XYZ file of C-alpha atoms in Angstrom:
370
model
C 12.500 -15.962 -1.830
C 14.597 -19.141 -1.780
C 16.203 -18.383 1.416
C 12.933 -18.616 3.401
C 13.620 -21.147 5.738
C 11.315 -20.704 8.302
C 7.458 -19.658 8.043
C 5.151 -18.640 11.449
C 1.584 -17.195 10.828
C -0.531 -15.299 13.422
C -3.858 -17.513 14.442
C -5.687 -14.550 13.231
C -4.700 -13.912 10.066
C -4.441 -18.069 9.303
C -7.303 -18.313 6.948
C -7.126 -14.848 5.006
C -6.866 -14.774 1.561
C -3.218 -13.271 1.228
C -2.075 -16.310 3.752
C -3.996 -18.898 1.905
C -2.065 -17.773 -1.500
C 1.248 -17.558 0.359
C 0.817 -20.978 1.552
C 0.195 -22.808 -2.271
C 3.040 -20.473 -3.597
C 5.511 -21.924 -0.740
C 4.407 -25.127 -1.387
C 5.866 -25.049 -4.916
C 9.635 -23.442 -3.410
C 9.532 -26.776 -1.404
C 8.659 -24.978 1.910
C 5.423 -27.324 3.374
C 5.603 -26.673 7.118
C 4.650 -23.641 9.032
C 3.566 -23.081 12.833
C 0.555 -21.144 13.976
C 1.466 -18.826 16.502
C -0.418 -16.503 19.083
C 2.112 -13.805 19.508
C 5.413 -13.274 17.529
C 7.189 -13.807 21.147
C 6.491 -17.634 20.150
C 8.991 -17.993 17.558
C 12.528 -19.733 18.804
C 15.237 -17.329 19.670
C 17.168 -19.499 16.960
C 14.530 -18.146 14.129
C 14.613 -14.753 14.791
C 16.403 -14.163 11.489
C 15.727 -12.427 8.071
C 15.366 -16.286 6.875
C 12.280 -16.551 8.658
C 9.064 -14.734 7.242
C 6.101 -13.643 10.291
C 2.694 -13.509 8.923
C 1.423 -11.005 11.685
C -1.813 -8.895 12.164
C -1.931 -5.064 11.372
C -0.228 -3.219 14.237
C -1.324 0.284 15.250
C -1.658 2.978 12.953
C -2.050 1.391 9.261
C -1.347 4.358 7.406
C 1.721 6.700 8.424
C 3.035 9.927 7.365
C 6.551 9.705 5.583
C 8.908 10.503 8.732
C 10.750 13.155 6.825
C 13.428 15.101 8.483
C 13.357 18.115 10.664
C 14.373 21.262 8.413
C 14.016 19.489 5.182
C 10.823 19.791 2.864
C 8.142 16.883 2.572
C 6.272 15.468 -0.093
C 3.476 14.504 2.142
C 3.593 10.727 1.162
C 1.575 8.290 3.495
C 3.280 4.652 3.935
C 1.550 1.323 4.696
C 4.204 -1.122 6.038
C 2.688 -4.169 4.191
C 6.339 -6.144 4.159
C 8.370 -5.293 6.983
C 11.825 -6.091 6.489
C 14.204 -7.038 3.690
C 16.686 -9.608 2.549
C 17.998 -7.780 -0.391
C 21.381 -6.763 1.645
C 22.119 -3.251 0.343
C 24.740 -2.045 2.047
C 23.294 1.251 2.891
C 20.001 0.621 4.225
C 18.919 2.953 7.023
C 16.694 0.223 8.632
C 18.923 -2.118 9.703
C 20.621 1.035 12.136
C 16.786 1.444 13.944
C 14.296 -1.021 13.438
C 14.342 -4.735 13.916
C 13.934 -6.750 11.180
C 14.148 -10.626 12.137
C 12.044 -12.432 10.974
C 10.936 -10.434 8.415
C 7.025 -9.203 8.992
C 4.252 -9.477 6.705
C 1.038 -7.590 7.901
C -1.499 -9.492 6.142
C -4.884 -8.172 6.892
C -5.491 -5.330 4.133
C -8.596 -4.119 5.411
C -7.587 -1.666 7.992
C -5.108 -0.122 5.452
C -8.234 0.624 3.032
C -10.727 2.018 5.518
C -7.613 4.067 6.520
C -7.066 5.304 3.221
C -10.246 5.800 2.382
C -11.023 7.917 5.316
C -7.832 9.703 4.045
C -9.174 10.260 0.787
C -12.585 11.315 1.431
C -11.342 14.172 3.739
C -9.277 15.308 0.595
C -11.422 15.402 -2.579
C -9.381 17.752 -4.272
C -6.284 16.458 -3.730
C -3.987 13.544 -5.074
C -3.309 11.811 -2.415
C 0.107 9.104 -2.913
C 0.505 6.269 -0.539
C 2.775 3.683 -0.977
C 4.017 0.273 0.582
C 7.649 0.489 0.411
C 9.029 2.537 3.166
C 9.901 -0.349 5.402
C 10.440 -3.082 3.243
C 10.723 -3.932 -0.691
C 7.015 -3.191 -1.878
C 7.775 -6.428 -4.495
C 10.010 -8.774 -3.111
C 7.662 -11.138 -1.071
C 4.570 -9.929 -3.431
C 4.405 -12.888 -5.919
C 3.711 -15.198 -2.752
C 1.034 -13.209 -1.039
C -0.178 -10.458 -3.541
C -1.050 -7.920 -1.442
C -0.641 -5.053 -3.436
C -3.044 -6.500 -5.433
C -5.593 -6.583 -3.176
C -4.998 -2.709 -2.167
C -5.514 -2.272 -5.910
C -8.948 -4.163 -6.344
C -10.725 -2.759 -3.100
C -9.321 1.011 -3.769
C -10.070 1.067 -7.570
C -13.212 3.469 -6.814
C -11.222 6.518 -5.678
C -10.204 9.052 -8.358
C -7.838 11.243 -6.253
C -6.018 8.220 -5.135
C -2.235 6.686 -6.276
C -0.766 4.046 -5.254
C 2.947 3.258 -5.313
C 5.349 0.156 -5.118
C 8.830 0.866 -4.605
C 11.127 -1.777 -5.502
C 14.519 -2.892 -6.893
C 13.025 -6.422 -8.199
C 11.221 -6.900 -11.527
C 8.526 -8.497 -9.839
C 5.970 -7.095 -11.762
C 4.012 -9.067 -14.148
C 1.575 -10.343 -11.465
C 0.116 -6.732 -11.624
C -0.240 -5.979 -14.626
C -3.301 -6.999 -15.834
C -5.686 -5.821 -12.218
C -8.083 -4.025 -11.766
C -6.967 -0.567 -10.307
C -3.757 -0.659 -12.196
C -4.631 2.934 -13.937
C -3.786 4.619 -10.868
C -0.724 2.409 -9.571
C 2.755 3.461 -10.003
C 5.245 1.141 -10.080
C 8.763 3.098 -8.213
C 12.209 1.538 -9.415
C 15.297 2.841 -7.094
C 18.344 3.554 -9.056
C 21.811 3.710 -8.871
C 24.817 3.660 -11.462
C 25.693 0.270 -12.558
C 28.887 -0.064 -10.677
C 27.516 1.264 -7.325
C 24.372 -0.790 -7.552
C 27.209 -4.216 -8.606
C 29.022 -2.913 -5.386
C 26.290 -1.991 -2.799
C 22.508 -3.232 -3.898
C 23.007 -6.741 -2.119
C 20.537 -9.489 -4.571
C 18.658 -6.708 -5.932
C 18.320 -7.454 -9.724
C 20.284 -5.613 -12.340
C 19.237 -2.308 -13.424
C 19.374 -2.947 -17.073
C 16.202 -5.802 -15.988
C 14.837 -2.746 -13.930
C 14.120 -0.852 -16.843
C 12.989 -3.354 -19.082
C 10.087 -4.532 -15.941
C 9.290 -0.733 -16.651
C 8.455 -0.675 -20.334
C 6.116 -3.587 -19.215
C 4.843 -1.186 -16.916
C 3.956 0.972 -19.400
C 3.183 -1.217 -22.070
C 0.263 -2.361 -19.874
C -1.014 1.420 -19.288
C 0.372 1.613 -15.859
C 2.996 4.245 -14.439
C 6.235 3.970 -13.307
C 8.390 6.449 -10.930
C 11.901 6.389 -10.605
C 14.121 6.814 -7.640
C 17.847 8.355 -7.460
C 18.079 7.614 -3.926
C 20.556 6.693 -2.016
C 22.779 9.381 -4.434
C 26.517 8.294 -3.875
C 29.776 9.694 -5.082
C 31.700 6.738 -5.597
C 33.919 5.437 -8.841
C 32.873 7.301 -12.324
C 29.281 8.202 -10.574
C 29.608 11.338 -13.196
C 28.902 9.081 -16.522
C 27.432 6.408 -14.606
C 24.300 8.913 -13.383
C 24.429 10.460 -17.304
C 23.641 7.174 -18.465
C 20.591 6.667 -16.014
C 19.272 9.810 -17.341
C 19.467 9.100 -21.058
C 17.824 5.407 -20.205
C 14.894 7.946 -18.634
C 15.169 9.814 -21.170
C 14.908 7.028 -23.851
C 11.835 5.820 -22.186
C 10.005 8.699 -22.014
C 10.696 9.408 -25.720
C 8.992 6.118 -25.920
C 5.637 6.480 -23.651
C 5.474 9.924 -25.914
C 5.170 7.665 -29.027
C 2.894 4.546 -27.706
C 1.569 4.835 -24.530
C -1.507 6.561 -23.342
C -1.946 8.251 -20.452
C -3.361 6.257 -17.017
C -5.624 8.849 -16.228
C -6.175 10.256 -12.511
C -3.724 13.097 -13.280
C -0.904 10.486 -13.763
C 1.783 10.206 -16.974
C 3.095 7.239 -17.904
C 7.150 8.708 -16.261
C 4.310 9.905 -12.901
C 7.892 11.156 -11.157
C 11.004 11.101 -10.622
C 12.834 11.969 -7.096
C 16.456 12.667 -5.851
C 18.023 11.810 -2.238
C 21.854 11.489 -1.217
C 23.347 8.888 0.718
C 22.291 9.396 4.749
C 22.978 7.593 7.689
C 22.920 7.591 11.237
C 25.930 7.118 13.623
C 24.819 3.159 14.387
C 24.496 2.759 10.146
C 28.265 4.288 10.287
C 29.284 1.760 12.849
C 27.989 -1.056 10.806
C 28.888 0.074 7.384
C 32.489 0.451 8.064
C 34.367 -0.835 5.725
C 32.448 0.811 2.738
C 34.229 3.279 0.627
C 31.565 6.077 0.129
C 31.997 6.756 4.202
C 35.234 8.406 3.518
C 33.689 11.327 1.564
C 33.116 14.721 3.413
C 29.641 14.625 5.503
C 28.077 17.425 8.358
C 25.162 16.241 10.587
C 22.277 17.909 10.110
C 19.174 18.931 13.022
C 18.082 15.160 12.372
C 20.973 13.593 13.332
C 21.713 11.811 10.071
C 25.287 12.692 8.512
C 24.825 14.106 5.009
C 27.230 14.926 2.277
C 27.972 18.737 2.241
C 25.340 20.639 0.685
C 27.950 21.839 -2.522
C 28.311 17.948 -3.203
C 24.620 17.295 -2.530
C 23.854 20.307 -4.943
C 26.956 18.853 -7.431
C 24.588 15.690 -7.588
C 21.627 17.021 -8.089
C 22.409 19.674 -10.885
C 23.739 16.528 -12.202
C 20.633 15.049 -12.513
C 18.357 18.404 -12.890
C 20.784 19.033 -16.172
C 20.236 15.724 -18.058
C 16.912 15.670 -17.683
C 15.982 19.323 -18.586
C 14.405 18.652 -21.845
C 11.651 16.809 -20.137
C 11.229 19.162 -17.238
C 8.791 21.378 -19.601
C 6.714 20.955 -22.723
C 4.560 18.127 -23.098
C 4.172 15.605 -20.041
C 6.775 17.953 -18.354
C 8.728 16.232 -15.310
C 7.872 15.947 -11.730
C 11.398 15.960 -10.600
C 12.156 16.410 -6.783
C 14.415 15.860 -4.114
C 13.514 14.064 -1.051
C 14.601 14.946 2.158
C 16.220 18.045 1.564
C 16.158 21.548 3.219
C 14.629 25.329 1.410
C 18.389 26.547 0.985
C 18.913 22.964 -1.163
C 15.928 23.781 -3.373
C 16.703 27.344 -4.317
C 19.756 25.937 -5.079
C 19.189 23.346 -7.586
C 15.661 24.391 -8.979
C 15.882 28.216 -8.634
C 12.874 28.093 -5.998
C 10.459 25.861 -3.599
C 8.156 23.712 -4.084
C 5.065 25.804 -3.072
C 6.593 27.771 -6.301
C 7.140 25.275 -8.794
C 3.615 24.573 -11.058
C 3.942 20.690 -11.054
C 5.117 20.079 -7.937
C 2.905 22.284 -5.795
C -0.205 19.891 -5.619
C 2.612 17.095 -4.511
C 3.495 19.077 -1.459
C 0.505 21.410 -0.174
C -0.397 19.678 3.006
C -2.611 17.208 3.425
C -6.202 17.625 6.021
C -5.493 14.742 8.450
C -8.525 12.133 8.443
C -11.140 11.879 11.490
């Protein structure tokens, strides 16, 4: 947040609450001016950067479908792009090969998203539906200024088949801690082995200060997900993946001991998902130089390269092993892989997920909304 050097806001979205937040929060990093803009072709060539934060209208469709992958199996996970856009640098980020992200975009008028969602919900009473903010952009990074999440949280507090979910690789949490709507709000952290996330996770924090924003998480009776994903075979990724697993481990030990559960079908550990590295061929040709490239990949129908499915299964197993002893018994598991194809799954879990008790009401289609 102390890069932001450069602040434009849409004329419609100029006195919402969100902006109006944003704006005192600013104030205090030492940023005072901003322009009021009619279109986002207004801002100077010289500003189009990830430096410069948009503070734009909802665009289309509020609420997506996660894009998945042609062959693979989906989760059924709906996205709002709240932030749009990221200065955290990770090396392997598939956005910066297809979308662009300069200035970073900030859709700041919630209310489409919760009619949206609502709609969504109300054609599926009897199913959980998950949406979350973070497909396009950190759900946390930019949240202390504007506090949108929040306001998702407040308005959608009413529906009991609904969770939300903020994926992030901050420990920008404590400003959500203590809202209303928190009961049914996971809080996602991506992880990666100390020495890959050192290497390739840009300014995201450390992940020792991941896990401890997580037992506040949980401390305040919310959820928390985790996230192998990007999975990469790099340096002693072997221990380095062991040791994520005990930390998960560790913590679920403790949420057994002194946490209760949130409630709305939710444990305090609400899941935990698996994905390799992936890329496209424009990602390849600006990720050159990193060492995880030179590792054996196929392209697959999508037309993102993938490790070979025995080193994709290698990883997973990895993971799948050390964290057997909470796949079953009390608060057993949900443990899944994202983005992967039927011949992956019978692989690594012995079967589908159509076949697998805690993961089947993750994955059984959604009805579309009117």
């Amino acid at each position: 947040m102390n890069n932001i050097s450069q602040l434009y806001i849409h004329r419609s979205v100029e006195k919402l609450p969100g902006t109006l937040r944003g704006l005192e929060k600013l104030r205090e990093l030492g940023i005072h001016e901003h322009r009021v803009v009619n279109d986002r072709s207004e801002i100077p060539g010289e500003h189009l950067r990830q430096s410069t934060l948009y503070l734009s209208p909802v665009r289309g469709e509020p609420l997506g479908h996660c894009p998945g992958s042609k062959g693979h199996i989906c989760c059924n996970y709906h996205t709002l792009d709240l932030y749009m856009g990221c200065s955290l640098g990770c090396s392997y980020c598939v956005m910066q090969s297809y979308l662009n992200f300069s200035p970073i975009t900030i859709q700041m008028d919630t209310s489409p998203m919760i009619d949206s969602i609502r709609r969504l919900a109300e054609t599926n009473p009897d199913r959980q539906i998950r949406v979350g903010t973070g497909e396009v952009g950190d759900s946390l990074l930019f949240d202390p200024l504007f506090q949108l999440n929040g306001e998702l949280m407040a308005a959608l507090a009413d529906i009991p088949n609904l969770v939300l979910e903020f994926k992030t690789k901050t420990d920008y949490v404590d400003h959500l801690l203590q809202l209303p709507g928190r009961k049914f709000t996971v809080i996602g952290f991506s992880l990666n082995t100390d020495e890959i996330s050192r290497a390739e996770d840009g300014y995201s924090v450390s992940i020792i200060r991941r896990f401890e924003a997580a037992k506040r998480v949980l401390d305040a009776g919310m959820s928390v997900a985790f996230h192998f994903d990007p999975m990469i075979r790099s340096g002693d990724w072997k221990p380095g993946y062991e040791k994520l697993c005990n930390s998960i481990l560790e913590l679920h030990q403790y949420a057994l001991e002194e946490c209760e559960d949130p409630g709305n079908g939710l444990w305090p550990i609400a899941w935990v998902s698996m994905g390799t590295v992936r890329f496209t061929s424009a990602l390849r040709d600006k990720i050159a130089d990193r060492p995880y490239l030179y590792d054996e990949y196929s392209r697959g129908r999508d037309g993102k390269f993938r490790y070979l499915q025995p080193l994709r299964a290698e990883l997973y197993r990895l993971i799948h092993g050390n964290l057997q002893p909470i796949l079953e018994g009390e608060r057993p598991l949900r443990l899944y892989m994202c983005m992967e194809s039927d011949a992956m799954w019978r692989q690594v879990f012995g079967n589908t997920p159509a076949h697998i008790p805690e993961l089947k009401p993750i994955f059984q289609p959604l009805r579309s909304a009117p």
